[in-house]
XYZ file of C-alpha atoms in Angstrom:
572
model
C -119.003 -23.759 73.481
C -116.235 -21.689 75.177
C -117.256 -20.585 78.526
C -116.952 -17.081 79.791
C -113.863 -17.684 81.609
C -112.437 -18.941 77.926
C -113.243 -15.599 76.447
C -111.135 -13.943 78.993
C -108.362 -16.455 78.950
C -108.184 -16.245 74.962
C -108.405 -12.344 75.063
C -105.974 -11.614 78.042
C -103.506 -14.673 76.447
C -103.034 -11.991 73.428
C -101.279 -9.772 75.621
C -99.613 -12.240 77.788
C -97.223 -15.051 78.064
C -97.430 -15.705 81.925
C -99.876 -16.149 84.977
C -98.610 -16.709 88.364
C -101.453 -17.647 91.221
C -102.879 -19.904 93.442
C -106.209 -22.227 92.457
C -109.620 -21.838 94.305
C -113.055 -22.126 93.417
C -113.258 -18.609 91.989
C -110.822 -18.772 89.199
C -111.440 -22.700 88.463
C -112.627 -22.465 85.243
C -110.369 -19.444 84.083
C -107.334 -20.979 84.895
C -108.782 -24.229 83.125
C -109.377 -22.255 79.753
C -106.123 -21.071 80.164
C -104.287 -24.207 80.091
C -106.681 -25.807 77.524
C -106.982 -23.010 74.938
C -103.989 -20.917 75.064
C -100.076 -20.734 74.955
C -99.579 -18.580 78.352
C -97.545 -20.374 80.962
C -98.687 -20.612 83.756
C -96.416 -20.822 87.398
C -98.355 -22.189 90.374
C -96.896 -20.221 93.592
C -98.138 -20.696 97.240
C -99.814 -18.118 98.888
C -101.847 -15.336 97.140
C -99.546 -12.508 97.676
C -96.864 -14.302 95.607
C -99.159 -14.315 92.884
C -99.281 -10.754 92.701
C -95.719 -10.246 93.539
C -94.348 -12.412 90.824
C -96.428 -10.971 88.105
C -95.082 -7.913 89.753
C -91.250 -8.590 89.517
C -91.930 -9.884 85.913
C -93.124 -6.674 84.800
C -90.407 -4.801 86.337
C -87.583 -7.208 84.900
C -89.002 -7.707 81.239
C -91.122 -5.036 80.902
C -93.963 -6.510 79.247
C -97.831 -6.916 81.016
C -97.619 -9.352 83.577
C -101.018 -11.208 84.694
C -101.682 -13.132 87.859
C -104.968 -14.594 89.739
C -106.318 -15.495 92.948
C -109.905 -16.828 93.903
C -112.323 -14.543 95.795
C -112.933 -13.943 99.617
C -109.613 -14.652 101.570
C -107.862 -15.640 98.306
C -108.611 -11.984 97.283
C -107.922 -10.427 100.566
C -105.045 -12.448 100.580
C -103.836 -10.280 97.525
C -104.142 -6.658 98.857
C -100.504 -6.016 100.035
C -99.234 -7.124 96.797
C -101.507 -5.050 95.080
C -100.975 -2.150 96.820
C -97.189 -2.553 96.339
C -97.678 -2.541 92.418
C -100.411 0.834 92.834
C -97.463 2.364 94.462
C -94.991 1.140 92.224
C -96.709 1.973 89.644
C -96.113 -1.657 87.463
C -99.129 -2.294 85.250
C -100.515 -5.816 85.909
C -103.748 -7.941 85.398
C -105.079 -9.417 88.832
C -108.327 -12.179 87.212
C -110.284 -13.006 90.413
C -113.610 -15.209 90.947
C -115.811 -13.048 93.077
C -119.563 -12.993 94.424
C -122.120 -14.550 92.236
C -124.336 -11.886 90.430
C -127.077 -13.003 92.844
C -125.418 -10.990 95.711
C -123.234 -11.931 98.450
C -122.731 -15.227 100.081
C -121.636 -15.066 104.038
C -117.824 -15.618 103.141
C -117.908 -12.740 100.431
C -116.720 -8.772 100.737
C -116.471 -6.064 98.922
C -113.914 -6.529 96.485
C -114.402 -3.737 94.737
C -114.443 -1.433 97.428
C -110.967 -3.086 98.501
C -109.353 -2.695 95.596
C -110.198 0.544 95.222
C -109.083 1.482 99.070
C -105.694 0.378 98.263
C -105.720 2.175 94.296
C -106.416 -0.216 92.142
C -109.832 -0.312 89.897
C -111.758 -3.668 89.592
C -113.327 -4.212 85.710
C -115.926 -7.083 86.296
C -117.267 -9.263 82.989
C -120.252 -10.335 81.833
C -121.543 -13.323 79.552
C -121.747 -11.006 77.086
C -118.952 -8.373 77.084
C -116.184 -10.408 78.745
C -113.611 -10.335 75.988
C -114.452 -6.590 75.648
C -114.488 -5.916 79.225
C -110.802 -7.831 79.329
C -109.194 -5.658 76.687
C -110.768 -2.323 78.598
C -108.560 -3.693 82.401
C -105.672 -4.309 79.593
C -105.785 -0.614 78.361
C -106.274 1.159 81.746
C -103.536 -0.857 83.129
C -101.091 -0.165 80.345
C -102.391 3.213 80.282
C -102.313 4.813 83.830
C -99.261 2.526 84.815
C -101.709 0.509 87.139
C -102.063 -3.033 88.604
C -106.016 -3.384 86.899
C -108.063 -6.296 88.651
C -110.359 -8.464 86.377
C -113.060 -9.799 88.019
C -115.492 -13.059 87.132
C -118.507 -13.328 89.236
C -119.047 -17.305 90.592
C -122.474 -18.065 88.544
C -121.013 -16.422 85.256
C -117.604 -18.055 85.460
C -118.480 -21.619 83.417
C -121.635 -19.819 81.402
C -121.687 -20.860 77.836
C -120.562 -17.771 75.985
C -120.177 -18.556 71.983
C -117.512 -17.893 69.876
C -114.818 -15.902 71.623
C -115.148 -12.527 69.399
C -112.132 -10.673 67.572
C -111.694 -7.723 70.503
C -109.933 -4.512 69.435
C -106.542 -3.820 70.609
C -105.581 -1.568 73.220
C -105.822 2.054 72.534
C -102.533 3.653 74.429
C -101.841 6.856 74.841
C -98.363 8.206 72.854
C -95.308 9.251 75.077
C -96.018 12.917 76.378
C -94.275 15.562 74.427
C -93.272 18.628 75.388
C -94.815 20.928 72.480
C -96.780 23.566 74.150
C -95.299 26.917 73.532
C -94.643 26.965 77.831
C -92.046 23.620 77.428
C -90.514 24.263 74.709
C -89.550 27.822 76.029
C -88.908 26.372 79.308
C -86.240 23.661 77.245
C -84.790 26.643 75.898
C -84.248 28.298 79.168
C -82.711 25.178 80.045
C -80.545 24.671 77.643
C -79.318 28.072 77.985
C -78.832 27.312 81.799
C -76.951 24.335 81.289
C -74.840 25.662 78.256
C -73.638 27.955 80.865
C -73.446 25.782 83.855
C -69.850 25.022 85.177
C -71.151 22.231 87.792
C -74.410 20.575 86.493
C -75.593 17.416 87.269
C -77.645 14.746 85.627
C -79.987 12.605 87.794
C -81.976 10.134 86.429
C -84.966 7.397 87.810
C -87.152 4.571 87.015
C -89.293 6.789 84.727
C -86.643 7.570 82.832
C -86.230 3.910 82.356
C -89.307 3.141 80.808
C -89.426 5.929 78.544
C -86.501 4.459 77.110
C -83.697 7.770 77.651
C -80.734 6.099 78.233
C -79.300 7.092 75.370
C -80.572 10.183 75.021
C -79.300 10.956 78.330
C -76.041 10.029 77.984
C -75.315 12.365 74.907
C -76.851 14.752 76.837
C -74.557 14.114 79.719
C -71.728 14.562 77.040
C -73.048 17.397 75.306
C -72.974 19.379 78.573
C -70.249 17.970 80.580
C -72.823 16.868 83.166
C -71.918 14.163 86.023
C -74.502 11.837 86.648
C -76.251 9.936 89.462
C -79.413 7.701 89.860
C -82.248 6.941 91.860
C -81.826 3.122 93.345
C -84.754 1.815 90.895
C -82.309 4.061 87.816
C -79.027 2.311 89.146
C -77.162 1.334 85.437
C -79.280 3.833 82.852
C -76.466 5.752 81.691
C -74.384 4.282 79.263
C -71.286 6.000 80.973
C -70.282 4.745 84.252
C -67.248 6.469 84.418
C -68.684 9.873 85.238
C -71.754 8.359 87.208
C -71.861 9.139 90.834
C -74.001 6.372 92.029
C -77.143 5.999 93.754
C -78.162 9.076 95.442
C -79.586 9.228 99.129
C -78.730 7.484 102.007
C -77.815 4.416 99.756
C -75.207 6.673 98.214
C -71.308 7.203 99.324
C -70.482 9.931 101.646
C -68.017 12.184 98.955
C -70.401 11.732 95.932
C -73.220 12.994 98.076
C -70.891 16.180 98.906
C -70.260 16.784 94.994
C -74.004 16.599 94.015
C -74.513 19.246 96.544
C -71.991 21.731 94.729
C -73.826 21.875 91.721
C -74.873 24.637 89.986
C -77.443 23.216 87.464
C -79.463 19.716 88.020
C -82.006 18.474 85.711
C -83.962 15.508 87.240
C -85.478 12.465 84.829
C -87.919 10.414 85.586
C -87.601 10.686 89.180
C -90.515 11.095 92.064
C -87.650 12.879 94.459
C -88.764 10.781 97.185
C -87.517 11.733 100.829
C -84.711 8.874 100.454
C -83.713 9.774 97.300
C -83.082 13.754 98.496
C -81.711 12.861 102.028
C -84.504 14.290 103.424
C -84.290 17.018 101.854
C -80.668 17.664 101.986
C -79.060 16.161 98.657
C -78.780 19.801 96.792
C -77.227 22.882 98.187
C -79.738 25.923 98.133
C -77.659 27.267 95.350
C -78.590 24.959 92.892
C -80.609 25.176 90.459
C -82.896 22.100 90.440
C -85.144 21.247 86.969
C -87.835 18.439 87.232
C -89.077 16.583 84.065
C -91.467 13.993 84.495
C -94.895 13.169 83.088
C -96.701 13.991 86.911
C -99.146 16.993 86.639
C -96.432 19.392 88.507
C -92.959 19.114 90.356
C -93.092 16.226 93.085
C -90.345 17.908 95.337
C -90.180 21.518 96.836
C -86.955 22.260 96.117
C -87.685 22.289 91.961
C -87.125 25.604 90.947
C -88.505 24.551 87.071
C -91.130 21.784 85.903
C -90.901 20.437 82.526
C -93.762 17.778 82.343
C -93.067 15.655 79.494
C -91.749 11.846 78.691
C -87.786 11.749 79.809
C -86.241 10.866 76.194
C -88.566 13.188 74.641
C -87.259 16.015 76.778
C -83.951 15.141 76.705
C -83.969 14.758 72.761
C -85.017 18.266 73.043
C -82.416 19.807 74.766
C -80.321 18.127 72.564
C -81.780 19.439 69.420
C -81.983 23.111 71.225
C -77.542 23.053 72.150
C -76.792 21.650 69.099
C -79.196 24.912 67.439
C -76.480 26.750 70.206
C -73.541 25.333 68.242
C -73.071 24.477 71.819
C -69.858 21.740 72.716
C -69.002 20.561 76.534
C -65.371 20.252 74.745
C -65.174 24.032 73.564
C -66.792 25.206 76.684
C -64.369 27.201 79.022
C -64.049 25.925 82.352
C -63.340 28.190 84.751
C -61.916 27.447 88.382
C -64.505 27.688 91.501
C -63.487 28.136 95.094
C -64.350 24.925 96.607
C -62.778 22.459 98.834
C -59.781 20.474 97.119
C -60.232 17.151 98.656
C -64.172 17.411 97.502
C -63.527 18.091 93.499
C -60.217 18.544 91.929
C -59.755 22.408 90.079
C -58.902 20.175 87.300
C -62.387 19.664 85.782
C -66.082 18.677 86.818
C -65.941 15.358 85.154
C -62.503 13.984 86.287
C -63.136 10.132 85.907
C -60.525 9.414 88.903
C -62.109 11.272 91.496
C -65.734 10.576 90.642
C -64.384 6.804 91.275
C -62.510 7.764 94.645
C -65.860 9.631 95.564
C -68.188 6.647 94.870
C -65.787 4.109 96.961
C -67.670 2.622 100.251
C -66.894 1.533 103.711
C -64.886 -1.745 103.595
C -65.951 -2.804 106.847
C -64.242 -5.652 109.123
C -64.657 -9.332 108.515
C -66.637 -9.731 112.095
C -68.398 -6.979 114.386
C -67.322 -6.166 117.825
C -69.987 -9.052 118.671
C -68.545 -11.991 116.710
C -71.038 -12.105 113.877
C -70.519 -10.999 110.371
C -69.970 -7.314 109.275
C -72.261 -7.124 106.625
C -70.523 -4.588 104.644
C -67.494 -7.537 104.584
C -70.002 -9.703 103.400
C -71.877 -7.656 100.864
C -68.408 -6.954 99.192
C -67.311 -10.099 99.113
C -70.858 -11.965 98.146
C -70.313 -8.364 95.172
C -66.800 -9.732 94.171
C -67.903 -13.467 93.797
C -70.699 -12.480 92.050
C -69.050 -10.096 89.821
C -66.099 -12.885 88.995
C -67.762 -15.529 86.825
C -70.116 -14.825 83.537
C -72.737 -16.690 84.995
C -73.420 -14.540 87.998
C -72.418 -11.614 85.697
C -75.415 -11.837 84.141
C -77.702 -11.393 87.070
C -80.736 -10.100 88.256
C -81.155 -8.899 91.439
C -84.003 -8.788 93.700
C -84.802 -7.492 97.124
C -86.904 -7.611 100.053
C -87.340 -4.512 102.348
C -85.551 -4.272 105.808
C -82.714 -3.086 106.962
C -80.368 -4.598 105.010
C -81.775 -3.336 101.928
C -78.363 -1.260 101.878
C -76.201 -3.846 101.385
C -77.294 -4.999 98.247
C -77.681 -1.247 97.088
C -74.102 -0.450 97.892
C -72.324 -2.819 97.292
C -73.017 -5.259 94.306
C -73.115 -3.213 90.950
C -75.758 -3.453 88.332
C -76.063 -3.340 84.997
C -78.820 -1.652 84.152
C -82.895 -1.062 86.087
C -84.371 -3.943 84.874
C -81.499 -5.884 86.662
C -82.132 -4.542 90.131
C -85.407 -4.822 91.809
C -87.272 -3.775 95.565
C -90.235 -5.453 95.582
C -92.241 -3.577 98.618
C -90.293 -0.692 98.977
C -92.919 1.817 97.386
C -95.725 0.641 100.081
C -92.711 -0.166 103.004
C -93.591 -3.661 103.169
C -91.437 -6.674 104.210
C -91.884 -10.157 103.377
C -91.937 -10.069 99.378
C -88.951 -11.402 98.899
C -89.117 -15.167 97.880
C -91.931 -14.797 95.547
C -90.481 -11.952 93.524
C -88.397 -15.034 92.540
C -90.095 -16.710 89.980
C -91.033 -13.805 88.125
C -88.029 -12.550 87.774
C -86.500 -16.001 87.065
C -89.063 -16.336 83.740
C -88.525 -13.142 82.641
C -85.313 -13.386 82.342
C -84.837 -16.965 81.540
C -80.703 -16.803 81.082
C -79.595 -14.906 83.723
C -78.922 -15.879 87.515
C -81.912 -14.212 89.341
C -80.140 -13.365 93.229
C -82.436 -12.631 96.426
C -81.534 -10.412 99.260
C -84.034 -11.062 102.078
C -83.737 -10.901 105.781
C -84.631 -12.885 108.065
C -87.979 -10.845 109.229
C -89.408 -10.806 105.746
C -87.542 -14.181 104.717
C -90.080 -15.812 107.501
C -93.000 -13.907 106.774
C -92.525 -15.197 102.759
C -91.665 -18.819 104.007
C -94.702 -20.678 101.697
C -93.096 -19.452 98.837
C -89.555 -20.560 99.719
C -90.893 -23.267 97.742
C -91.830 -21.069 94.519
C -88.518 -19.867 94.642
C -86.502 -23.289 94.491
C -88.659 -24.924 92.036
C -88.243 -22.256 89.599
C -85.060 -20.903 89.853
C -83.357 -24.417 90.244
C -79.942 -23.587 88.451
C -79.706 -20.352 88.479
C -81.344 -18.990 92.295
C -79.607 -18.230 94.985
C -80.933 -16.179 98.168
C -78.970 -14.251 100.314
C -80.697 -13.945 103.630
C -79.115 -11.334 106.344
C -80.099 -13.281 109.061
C -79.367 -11.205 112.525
C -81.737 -12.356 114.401
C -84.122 -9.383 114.952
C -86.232 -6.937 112.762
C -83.173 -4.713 111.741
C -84.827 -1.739 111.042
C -87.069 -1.622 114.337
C -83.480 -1.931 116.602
C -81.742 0.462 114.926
C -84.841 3.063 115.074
C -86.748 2.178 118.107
C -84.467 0.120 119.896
C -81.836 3.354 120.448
C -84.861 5.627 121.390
C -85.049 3.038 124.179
C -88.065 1.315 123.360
C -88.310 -2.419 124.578
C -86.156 -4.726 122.532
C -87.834 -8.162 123.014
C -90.453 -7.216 120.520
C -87.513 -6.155 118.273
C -85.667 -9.477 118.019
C -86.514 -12.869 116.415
C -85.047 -16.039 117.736
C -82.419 -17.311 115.620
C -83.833 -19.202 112.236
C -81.676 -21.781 110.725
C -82.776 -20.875 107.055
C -80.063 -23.241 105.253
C -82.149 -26.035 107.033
C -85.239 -24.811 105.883
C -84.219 -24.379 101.969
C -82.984 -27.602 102.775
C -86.079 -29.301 103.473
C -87.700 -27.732 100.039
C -84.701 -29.377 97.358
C -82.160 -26.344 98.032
C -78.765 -26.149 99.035
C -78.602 -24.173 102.602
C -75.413 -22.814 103.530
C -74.845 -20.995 107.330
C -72.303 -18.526 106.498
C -70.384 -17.646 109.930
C -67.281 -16.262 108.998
C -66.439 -15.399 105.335
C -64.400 -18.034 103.789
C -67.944 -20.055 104.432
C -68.937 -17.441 101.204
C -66.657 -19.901 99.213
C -69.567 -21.975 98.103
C -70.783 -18.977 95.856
C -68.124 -19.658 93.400
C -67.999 -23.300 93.685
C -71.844 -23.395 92.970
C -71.184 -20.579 89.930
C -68.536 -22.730 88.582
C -70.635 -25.774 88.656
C -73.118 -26.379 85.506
C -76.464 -25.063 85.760
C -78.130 -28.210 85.346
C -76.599 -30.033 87.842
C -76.708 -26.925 91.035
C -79.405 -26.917 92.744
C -80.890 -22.950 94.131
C -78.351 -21.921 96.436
C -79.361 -20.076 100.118
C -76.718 -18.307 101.938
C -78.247 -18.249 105.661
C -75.444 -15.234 106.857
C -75.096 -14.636 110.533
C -74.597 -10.916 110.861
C -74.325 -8.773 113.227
C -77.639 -6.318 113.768
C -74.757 -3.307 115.291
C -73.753 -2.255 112.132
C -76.178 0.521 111.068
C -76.728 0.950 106.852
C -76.268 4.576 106.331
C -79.835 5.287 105.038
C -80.616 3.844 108.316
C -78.868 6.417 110.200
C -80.245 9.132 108.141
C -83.746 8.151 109.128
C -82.454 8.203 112.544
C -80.934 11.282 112.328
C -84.570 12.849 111.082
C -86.217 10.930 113.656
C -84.251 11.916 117.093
């Protein structure tokens, strides 16, 4: 007879089509069903928190529930960075754990519950008799609140006999939020009105708007109104229209397109928390402008929105379509009027002049080594950006990072195609060491495109055991870029200026191309930047016969990012 840990195997497998984890005791039997009675894949990693973080990253790359497990005790606690990287995140996931026997706790058992819950998440625990109901009730509140949901299987109930695993009901989601009161649809009118009439406005657009699936509408919107655009860094590629997109906004953003976002007049934000990074600390708009919020929060997330229209992003925007077109309103028959502003920040010409939106978005080329004889890493994010860019294999890419430092690099330098193609796993909770494990999930959700890592060397070491996970599963198609300068980046450029001590700071030098070495990669030191020639040699090279590529650059830890210096500028 199927055991409990079959009923929520079978259930959860209707939702799913990967686990990633680690064996114990506690989730023995589960991950036994799993194999024996279902068609999910499961992808072994090594350490709990890559468990977690994988299921993470394959949410966030294919969109669909991602599941993972660990056993109880220290494989649980193991877990809670992870998981409080996907609360944070917001990335709906199913955590299955084995925890205390319904007896009561044995001396190597905690509070799991009370853990999960300390770091956001909500722990659903089965019975013999409810555990395919109980699994489809963690499925729904994680789908439904945007929530990693943990699944828990107490020790004595795990191999119970359980019968005949029962039909459960599907999910019950909630629909997309419209905006239909009488309050938001007058408040879209006003809007509409606002930017009918705006000479400068600006569309900026984030991960929300993403997942509520508004690219498109947004970019007739952007038409309809003759609105520039800009991202978040998790909205990097969502309008269809790069042409008249400004970039990233924030410190990860170039100097000049910053400068023309702050001369607008009108700015309707989708989908977008307004973080302090993403509003330079509060300094991205000029007190002139006129800043609209739509999201799905309870109320505006930022106090510099003058207006709040809570509703889903493509819903909204659909709206404000509907309401100019009502207008017999046209971005083309719209007179455009001169403003007094500074000619070498926008040409008199027109808001939306392709050219200098380019010019404005163009970044620091940097030198090919620092004043210290290591890299420049802007040199070497350009040119690892060119190589990438230059054959269709590494075309079709996705890209994930680690946090440090050097998560600016990446950001400014090597374009993306759309949000599901660029990934920060840890940025939301400001952790480090993420990186390698975000690998593999990224890798299977996106089984035909070349999955990239940007690590450093801080986090790189700290996610060492699942170097392994990385090159195992991303043989072919992995490569990790590792911005190895020999210190915690962040720390010397923060701390390290204030005068603090620096031996705390710095890390002695880690030869990571011998390390991915030693688990079936192909390390690379990269000294000077003809050593970056490899990249294209291993892109030009069939996928079957490259192994996962590491690129262990030496660069120098003097060149600041300039998000970096903004938080120092806040800071001093």
């Amino acid at each position: 007879m199927p055991t409990v840990s079959a009923h929520v195997a079978q259930t959860l497998a209707q939702h799913i089509d990967h686990v990633f984890g680690v064996m114990g005791n506690g989730n023995a039997y589960f991950l036994d069903a799993l194999e024996r009675s279902t068609d999910v894949h499961y992808t072994a990693v090594r350490h709990e928190a890559g468990g977690v973080v994988a299921a993470d990253a394959y949410h966030r790359a294919s969109g669909r529930l991602a599941a993972a497990t660990a056993t109880y005790g220290a494989g649980f606690t193991n877990t809670l960075t992870a998981l409080a990287e996907a609360v944070q995140a917001h990335v709906p996931l199913i955590l299955v754990v084995g925890d205390e026997p319904t007896s009561g706790p044995r001396p190597w058992d905690v509070d799991q519950i009370a853990l999960a819950s300390a770091v956001g998440a909500r722990t659903y625990t089965v019975g013999r008799a409810d555990a395919a109901a109980t699994t489809v009730i963690a499925i729904e509140h994680a789908l439904s609140y945007r929530v990693p949901t943990v699944l828990a299987i107490p020790y004595d109930v795990a191999k119970l006999d359980a019968g005949p695993v029962p039909a459960a009901p599907q999910p019950v989601l909630p629909a997309p939020l419209a905006p239909s009161s009488p309050f938001a649809r007058a408040a879209i009118a006003d809007l509409a009105r606002a930017l009918a009439g705006a000479e400068r406005p600006v569309l900026l657009a984030g991960r929300g708007a993403w997942l509520a699936g508004a690219g498109d509408a947004l970019g007739r919107l952007a038409d309809a109104t003759g609105a520039v655009t800009a991202t978040t860094a998790l909205g990097r590629g969502i309008f269809p229209r790069g042409e008249f997109d400004l970039g990233v906004t924030g410190g990860f953003g170039a100097e000049a397109a910053m400068e023309i976002i702050g001369t607008a007049d009108v700015a309707v934000v989708f989908g977008a928390g307004l973080n302090q990074f993403t509003m330079r600390f509060g300094h991205l708009f000029s007190p002139g402008t006129r800043v609209v919020q739509v999201d799905i929060a309870p109320a505006a997330t930022h106090p510099h929105v003058g207006g709040f229209i809570r509703g889903d992003a493509r819903l909204v925007a659909e709206a404000l379509l509907a309401e100019l077109a009502s207008r017999n309103h046209s971005a083309v028959e719209k007179p455009r009027e001169p403003w007094l502003l500074e000619p070498d920040v926008v040409s008199r010409e027109g808001w939306r002049d392709a050219a200098l939106i380019a010019a404005a978005r163009e970044r620091e080329p940097g030198d090919p080594l620092a004043p210290d004889g290591r890299l420049d890493p802007r040199s070497v994010a350009i040119r690892i950006g060119e190589l990438l860019e230059s054959d269709p294999s590494t075309r079709d890419r996705v890209v994930v990072t680690d946090g440090g430092h050097f998560l600016g690099w990446a950001n400014m330098y090597w374009p993306v195609a759309s949000p599901d193609r660029m990934m920060m796993v840890g940025t939301a909770y400001q952790s480090i060491g993420l990186g390698f494990p975000s690998v593999p999930g990224a890798a299977l959700a996106k089984p035909d495109a070349t999955v990239v890592l940007s690590t450093g060397d801080g986090g790189g070491l700290m996610a060492l055991a699942d170097l392994e996970s990385a090159v195992r599963v991303a043989a072919g198609r992995g490569l990790a870029v590792v911005w190895n300068d020999a210190a915690y980046g962040a720390e010397v450029n923060l701390y390290g200026l204030q005068g603090l001590a620096r031996e705390p700071m710095l890390i002695p030098e880690v030869d990571f191309a011998g390390l991915a070495t030693s688990v079936g990669a192909r390390g690379v030191v990269v000294r000077e930047l003809g050593d970056l020639d490899v990249l294209a040699e291993w892109a030009g090279t069939p996928a079957s016969d490259r192994p996962f590529l590491l690129l262990d650059c030496r660069i120098s830890n003097t060149v600041i990012a300039p998000y970096q210096q903004e938080i120092i500028r806040v800071n001093s």
